[in-house]
Amino acid sequence: MAKNKIIIKTSEDIQWIREAGRIASLALDMIGQYIKEWISTEELDHICNTFILSKWWKSACIGYNWYPKFTCISLNDTICHWIPTKSEILKTWDILNVDITVNKDWYFWDTSRMYTVWEILPQAQKLIDVTQKALDIWISQVYPGNMTGNIGYEISKFVESKWFSVVLEYTGHWIGRWFHEEPYIYHKSQKNSWVKIVPWMVFTIEPMINLWTPRTKVLNDKWTVKTQDWKLSAQFEHTIAVTEDWYEILTLS
Ligand code: MF3
Ligand code: CO
Ligand code: CO
């Protein structure tokens, strides 16, 4: 897409957006204590929404392209966008991602984290650790003058050195006055490709890392994205602003 369409925020916008991001992150802090065996993903969704409303923010997920719930809660072999339900009950060995996007006055904020329920297989722990590290690596690539392609270049180099794989079809995105703004940020890309990073850009990075094949499949509900081999997947997401000389993570509590 044309570079002149990239929306660059003003420093005033950033102040505003910082607050919204904090609410999303606080919701993720809060939900940790409820992630236990026997709770349903629908209950977790409800608790997150009650929290967000209590802060006078609202979930941006519900109604977005007819998405029916307030959060996405993706378990085990689900890569992203799983719709919470009453029948999906957490079990001892589950790993899950809770993805929350909040909105107020036409601003949007998007963040997600991984959680474990009780016990964890060493392989699952390693996947979560590598995915968390992948997020740290992309953050180190965010500074004015760098190219967005270098984020995906560094993430994929690291992840593949650990023998895991990077999902290609789902990406980071510019965010602000709309939930998803172009251009997208690929988590695997060529060195020095794509878009030059300049101050006050705001975008998400949200690497989805799979245990084995990077291939994906979408279920009949048109939302749920699974790994094609039914093996585990993990994801972390932050929204980040580029500042005059570096970056600021806006979804920290
Ligand atoms: N939060 C997701 C993202 O990181 C998008 C979810 S869209 C929804 O971009 F409609 F499912 F909420
Ligand atoms: Co996002
Ligand atoms: Co998200």
Short mmCIF file of C-alpha atoms and ligand atoms in Angstrom, two decimals:
data_model
loop_
_atom_site.label_atom_id
_atom_site.label_comp_id
_atom_site.label_asym_id
_atom_site.label_seq_id
_atom_site.Cartn_x
_atom_site.Cartn_y
_atom_site.Cartn_z
CA MET A 1 0.00 0.00 0.00
CA ALA A 2 1.08 3.60 -0.53
CA LYS A 3 3.31 4.99 2.19
CA ASN A 4 1.35 8.23 2.38
CA LYS A 5 -1.58 6.27 3.76
CA ILE A 6 0.31 5.29 6.91
CA ILE A 7 -1.27 7.09 9.82
CA ILE A 8 1.21 8.85 12.04
CA LYS A 9 -0.16 10.01 15.36
CA THR A 10 0.61 13.24 17.16
CA SER A 11 2.23 13.22 20.60
CA GLU A 12 -1.18 14.26 21.96
CA ASP A 13 -2.74 11.12 20.52
CA ILE A 14 -0.07 9.07 22.23
CA GLN A 15 -0.99 10.39 25.68
CA TRP A 16 -4.53 9.31 25.16
CA ILE A 17 -3.62 5.95 23.78
CA ARG A 18 -1.21 5.24 26.64
CA GLU A 19 -4.14 5.22 29.06
CA ALA A 20 -6.21 2.82 26.98
CA GLY A 21 -3.30 0.44 26.67
CA ARG A 22 -2.89 0.36 30.42
CA ILE A 23 -6.48 -0.77 30.86
CA ALA A 24 -5.99 -3.68 28.46
CA SER A 25 -2.86 -4.73 30.30
CA LEU A 26 -4.49 -4.43 33.72
CA ALA A 27 -7.27 -6.71 32.46
CA LEU A 28 -4.63 -9.30 31.52
CA ASP A 29 -3.01 -8.94 34.98
CA MET A 30 -6.40 -9.38 36.62
CA ILE A 31 -7.53 -12.43 34.65
CA GLY A 32 -4.45 -14.47 35.68
CA GLN A 33 -5.96 -15.34 39.07
CA TYR A 34 -9.06 -16.88 37.43
CA ILE A 35 -7.17 -19.17 35.10
CA LYS A 36 -7.77 -22.44 36.91
CA GLU A 37 -9.10 -25.89 36.12
CA TRP A 38 -12.86 -26.12 35.47
CA ILE A 39 -13.49 -22.50 34.58
CA SER A 40 -14.97 -22.03 31.11
CA THR A 41 -13.55 -19.65 28.53
CA GLU A 42 -16.94 -17.93 28.47
CA GLU A 43 -16.63 -17.13 32.18
CA LEU A 44 -13.14 -15.72 31.61
CA ASP A 45 -14.52 -13.62 28.76
CA HIS A 46 -17.27 -12.29 30.99
CA ILE A 47 -14.85 -11.43 33.83
CA CYS A 48 -12.58 -9.52 31.42
CA ASN A 49 -15.51 -7.57 30.04
CA THR A 50 -16.82 -6.66 33.49
CA PHE A 51 -13.35 -5.36 34.37
CA ILE A 52 -13.02 -3.30 31.18
CA LEU A 53 -16.49 -1.79 31.66
CA SER A 54 -15.68 -0.92 35.28
CA LYS A 55 -12.88 1.30 33.92
CA TRP A 56 -15.30 2.96 31.47
CA TRP A 57 -13.58 1.41 28.47
CA LYS A 58 -15.11 -1.15 26.17
CA SER A 59 -14.07 -4.27 24.31
CA ALA A 60 -13.47 -3.64 20.63
CA CYS A 61 -13.87 -7.30 19.70
CA ILE A 62 -17.61 -7.72 20.07
CA GLY A 63 -19.32 -6.71 16.86
CA TYR A 64 -16.04 -6.40 14.95
CA ASN A 65 -16.94 -8.17 11.68
CA TRP A 66 -19.72 -9.82 13.71
CA TYR A 67 -17.32 -11.34 16.24
CA PRO A 68 -19.66 -12.45 19.06
CA LYS A 69 -17.56 -12.16 22.26
CA PHE A 70 -15.47 -9.65 24.21
CA THR A 71 -12.09 -11.40 24.03
CA CYS A 72 -10.35 -14.13 22.07
CA ILE A 73 -9.19 -17.07 24.19
CA SER A 74 -7.12 -19.54 22.21
CA LEU A 75 -6.16 -22.88 23.77
CA ASN A 76 -3.36 -25.32 22.85
CA ASP A 77 -3.46 -25.97 19.09
CA THR A 78 -5.50 -22.82 18.43
CA ILE A 79 -3.32 -20.09 16.96
CA CYS A 80 -5.74 -17.18 17.46
CA HIS A 81 -9.34 -15.87 17.41
CA TRP A 82 -11.04 -18.62 19.36
CA ILE A 83 -14.52 -17.62 20.44
CA PRO A 84 -15.04 -18.25 24.19
CA THR A 85 -17.80 -20.78 25.00
CA LYS A 86 -19.51 -22.29 28.00
CA SER A 87 -18.47 -25.81 27.03
CA GLU A 88 -14.75 -25.11 26.77
CA ILE A 89 -13.48 -25.90 30.27
CA LEU A 90 -9.84 -25.42 31.25
CA LYS A 91 -7.85 -28.55 31.99
CA THR A 92 -4.61 -29.13 33.91
CA TRP A 93 -2.25 -29.18 30.93
CA ASP A 94 -3.82 -26.45 28.81
CA ILE A 95 -1.89 -23.46 27.62
CA LEU A 96 -3.89 -20.46 26.49
CA ASN A 97 -3.66 -17.00 25.02
CA VAL A 98 -6.05 -14.26 26.14
CA ASP A 99 -6.25 -11.42 23.59
CA ILE A 100 -7.93 -8.19 24.61
CA THR A 101 -8.59 -5.15 22.47
CA VAL A 102 -10.11 -2.13 24.18
CA ASN A 103 -11.61 0.97 22.70
CA LYS A 104 -12.67 4.40 23.85
CA ASP A 105 -13.58 7.41 21.74
CA TRP A 106 -12.30 5.82 18.56
CA TYR A 107 -8.99 4.70 19.93
CA PHE A 108 -7.99 1.08 20.05
CA TRP A 109 -5.50 -0.93 22.03
CA ASP A 110 -4.52 -4.53 21.51
CA THR A 111 -2.49 -6.92 23.71
CA SER A 112 -2.32 -10.63 24.50
CA ARG A 113 -0.44 -13.01 26.77
CA MET A 114 0.02 -16.72 27.40
CA TYR A 115 -1.12 -18.47 30.56
CA THR A 116 -0.79 -21.99 31.90
CA VAL A 117 -3.44 -23.71 34.02
CA TRP A 118 -1.64 -25.98 36.45
CA GLU A 119 0.98 -28.34 35.06
CA ILE A 120 3.00 -27.78 31.96
CA LEU A 121 4.88 -30.06 29.58
CA PRO A 122 8.53 -29.04 29.08
CA GLN A 123 7.92 -28.66 25.35
CA ALA A 124 4.99 -26.30 25.94
CA GLN A 125 7.03 -24.25 28.40
CA LYS A 126 9.83 -23.96 25.86
CA LEU A 127 7.39 -22.80 23.18
CA ILE A 128 6.00 -20.12 25.49
CA ASP A 129 9.50 -18.96 26.48
CA VAL A 130 10.67 -18.74 22.87
CA THR A 131 7.54 -16.80 21.88
CA GLN A 132 8.05 -14.34 24.74
CA LYS A 133 11.66 -13.92 23.67
CA ALA A 134 10.51 -13.37 20.05
CA LEU A 135 8.42 -10.46 21.27
CA ASP A 136 11.45 -8.99 23.10
CA ILE A 137 13.50 -9.35 19.92
CA TRP A 138 11.00 -7.42 17.82
CA ILE A 139 10.93 -4.66 20.37
CA SER A 140 14.68 -4.28 19.98
CA GLN A 141 14.08 -3.61 16.26
CA VAL A 142 11.69 -0.73 16.81
CA TYR A 143 13.46 2.61 16.40
CA PRO A 144 13.20 5.47 13.91
CA GLY A 145 15.03 4.73 10.68
CA ASN A 146 14.82 0.92 10.88
CA MET A 147 12.65 -1.03 8.40
CA THR A 148 9.63 -3.02 9.62
CA GLY A 149 10.91 -6.02 7.65
CA ASN A 150 13.80 -6.31 10.07
CA ILE A 151 11.36 -7.17 12.85
CA GLY A 152 10.17 -10.26 10.98
CA TYR A 153 13.69 -11.04 9.86
CA GLU A 154 15.00 -11.15 13.43
CA ILE A 155 11.99 -12.95 14.90
CA SER A 156 12.06 -15.75 12.33
CA LYS A 157 15.84 -16.14 12.53
CA PHE A 158 15.60 -16.63 16.28
CA VAL A 159 12.49 -18.85 16.30
CA GLU A 160 13.73 -21.13 13.55
CA SER A 161 17.07 -21.55 15.32
CA LYS A 162 15.00 -23.12 18.14
CA TRP A 163 13.25 -25.41 15.63
CA PHE A 164 9.84 -23.79 16.00
CA SER A 165 7.95 -22.09 13.16
CA VAL A 166 6.45 -18.65 12.50
CA VAL A 167 2.84 -18.31 11.32
CA LEU A 168 2.76 -16.27 8.10
CA GLU A 169 -0.93 -15.54 7.50
CA TYR A 170 -1.67 -13.46 10.60
CA THR A 171 0.31 -10.32 11.26
CA GLY A 172 0.89 -7.27 13.40
CA HIS A 173 -0.92 -4.14 12.29
CA TRP A 174 -1.03 -0.39 12.62
CA ILE A 175 -3.63 0.63 15.18
CA GLY A 176 -5.18 3.81 16.56
CA ARG A 177 -8.37 5.30 15.22
CA TRP A 178 -9.28 1.91 13.81
CA PHE A 179 -8.73 -1.56 15.16
CA HIS A 180 -6.68 -2.74 12.20
CA GLU A 181 -4.90 -0.22 10.03
CA GLU A 182 -2.56 -1.04 7.17
CA PRO A 183 0.21 -1.77 6.61
CA TYR A 184 0.70 -5.11 8.29
CA ILE A 185 3.82 -6.31 10.01
CA TYR A 186 4.96 -9.76 9.02
CA HIS A 187 6.62 -11.93 11.62
CA LYS A 188 8.80 -13.45 8.96
CA SER A 189 10.27 -11.21 6.30
CA GLN A 190 13.34 -10.24 4.31
CA LYS A 191 16.03 -8.06 5.84
CA ASN A 192 15.52 -4.34 5.16
CA SER A 193 12.11 -4.86 3.50
CA TRP A 194 8.74 -3.11 3.91
CA VAL A 195 8.28 0.24 5.61
CA LYS A 196 10.65 2.70 7.24
CA ILE A 197 9.85 3.32 10.90
CA VAL A 198 9.35 6.99 11.88
CA PRO A 199 8.34 8.71 15.16
CA TRP A 200 4.72 8.43 16.34
CA MET A 201 3.82 5.41 14.30
CA VAL A 202 1.78 3.06 16.48
CA PHE A 203 1.54 -0.61 15.68
CA THR A 204 1.17 -4.06 17.18
CA ILE A 205 3.48 -7.00 16.92
CA GLU A 206 1.97 -10.32 17.74
CA PRO A 207 4.13 -13.27 16.72
CA MET A 208 2.31 -16.60 16.57
CA ILE A 209 4.81 -19.41 16.99
CA ASN A 210 4.04 -23.08 16.31
CA LEU A 211 5.63 -26.19 17.69
CA TRP A 212 5.91 -27.83 14.29
CA THR A 213 4.27 -26.83 11.01
CA PRO A 214 3.52 -23.12 10.44
CA ARG A 215 0.43 -24.12 8.44
CA THR A 216 -2.96 -22.98 9.61
CA LYS A 217 -6.61 -23.86 9.09
CA VAL A 218 -9.74 -21.89 9.83
CA LEU A 219 -12.69 -23.74 11.38
CA ASN A 220 -16.30 -23.55 10.17
CA ASP A 221 -17.06 -20.74 12.61
CA LYS A 222 -14.89 -18.62 10.25
CA TRP A 223 -12.84 -17.29 13.21
CA THR A 224 -10.93 -20.04 14.98
CA VAL A 225 -7.47 -20.54 13.52
CA LYS A 226 -5.85 -23.91 14.33
CA THR A 227 -2.50 -25.45 13.53
CA GLN A 228 -2.85 -27.88 10.67
CA ASP A 229 -1.04 -30.64 12.60
CA TRP A 230 -2.98 -30.03 15.86
CA LYS A 231 0.25 -29.27 17.69
CA LEU A 232 0.67 -26.35 20.09
CA SER A 233 0.89 -22.67 19.22
CA ALA A 234 1.74 -19.64 21.36
CA GLN A 235 1.41 -15.86 20.98
CA PHE A 236 2.20 -12.62 22.79
CA GLU A 237 1.13 -9.17 21.62
CA HIS A 238 1.94 -5.58 22.51
CA THR A 239 1.03 -2.26 21.02
CA ILE A 240 4.01 0.03 20.65
CA ALA A 241 4.58 3.68 19.77
CA VAL A 242 7.68 4.89 18.02
CA THR A 243 9.07 7.94 19.82
CA GLU A 244 11.54 10.61 18.63
CA ASP A 245 14.49 8.45 19.47
CA TRP A 246 13.23 4.99 20.40
CA TYR A 247 9.95 3.28 21.34
CA GLU A 248 7.39 3.02 24.08
CA ILE A 249 5.30 -0.05 24.85
CA LEU A 250 1.81 1.25 25.39
CA THR A 251 0.20 -1.93 26.67
CA LEU A 252 2.01 -2.17 30.00
CA SER A 253 0.21 -1.86 33.32
N1 MF3 B 1 -7.03 -9.02 18.78
C1 MF3 B 1 -6.82 -9.61 17.48
C2 MF3 B 1 -5.56 -9.01 16.92
O1 MF3 B 1 -4.58 -9.11 17.59
C3 MF3 B 1 -7.98 -9.41 16.58
C4 MF3 B 1 -9.21 -10.03 17.07
S1 MF3 B 1 -10.48 -9.68 16.02
C5 MF3 B 1 -11.80 -10.24 16.86
O2 MF3 B 1 -5.47 -8.39 15.91
F1 MF3 B 1 -12.84 -9.80 16.24
F2 MF3 B 1 -11.74 -11.53 16.92
F3 MF3 B 1 -11.79 -9.76 18.08
CO CO B 2 -3.57 -7.24 17.03
CO CO B 3 -4.95 -8.87 19.64
#
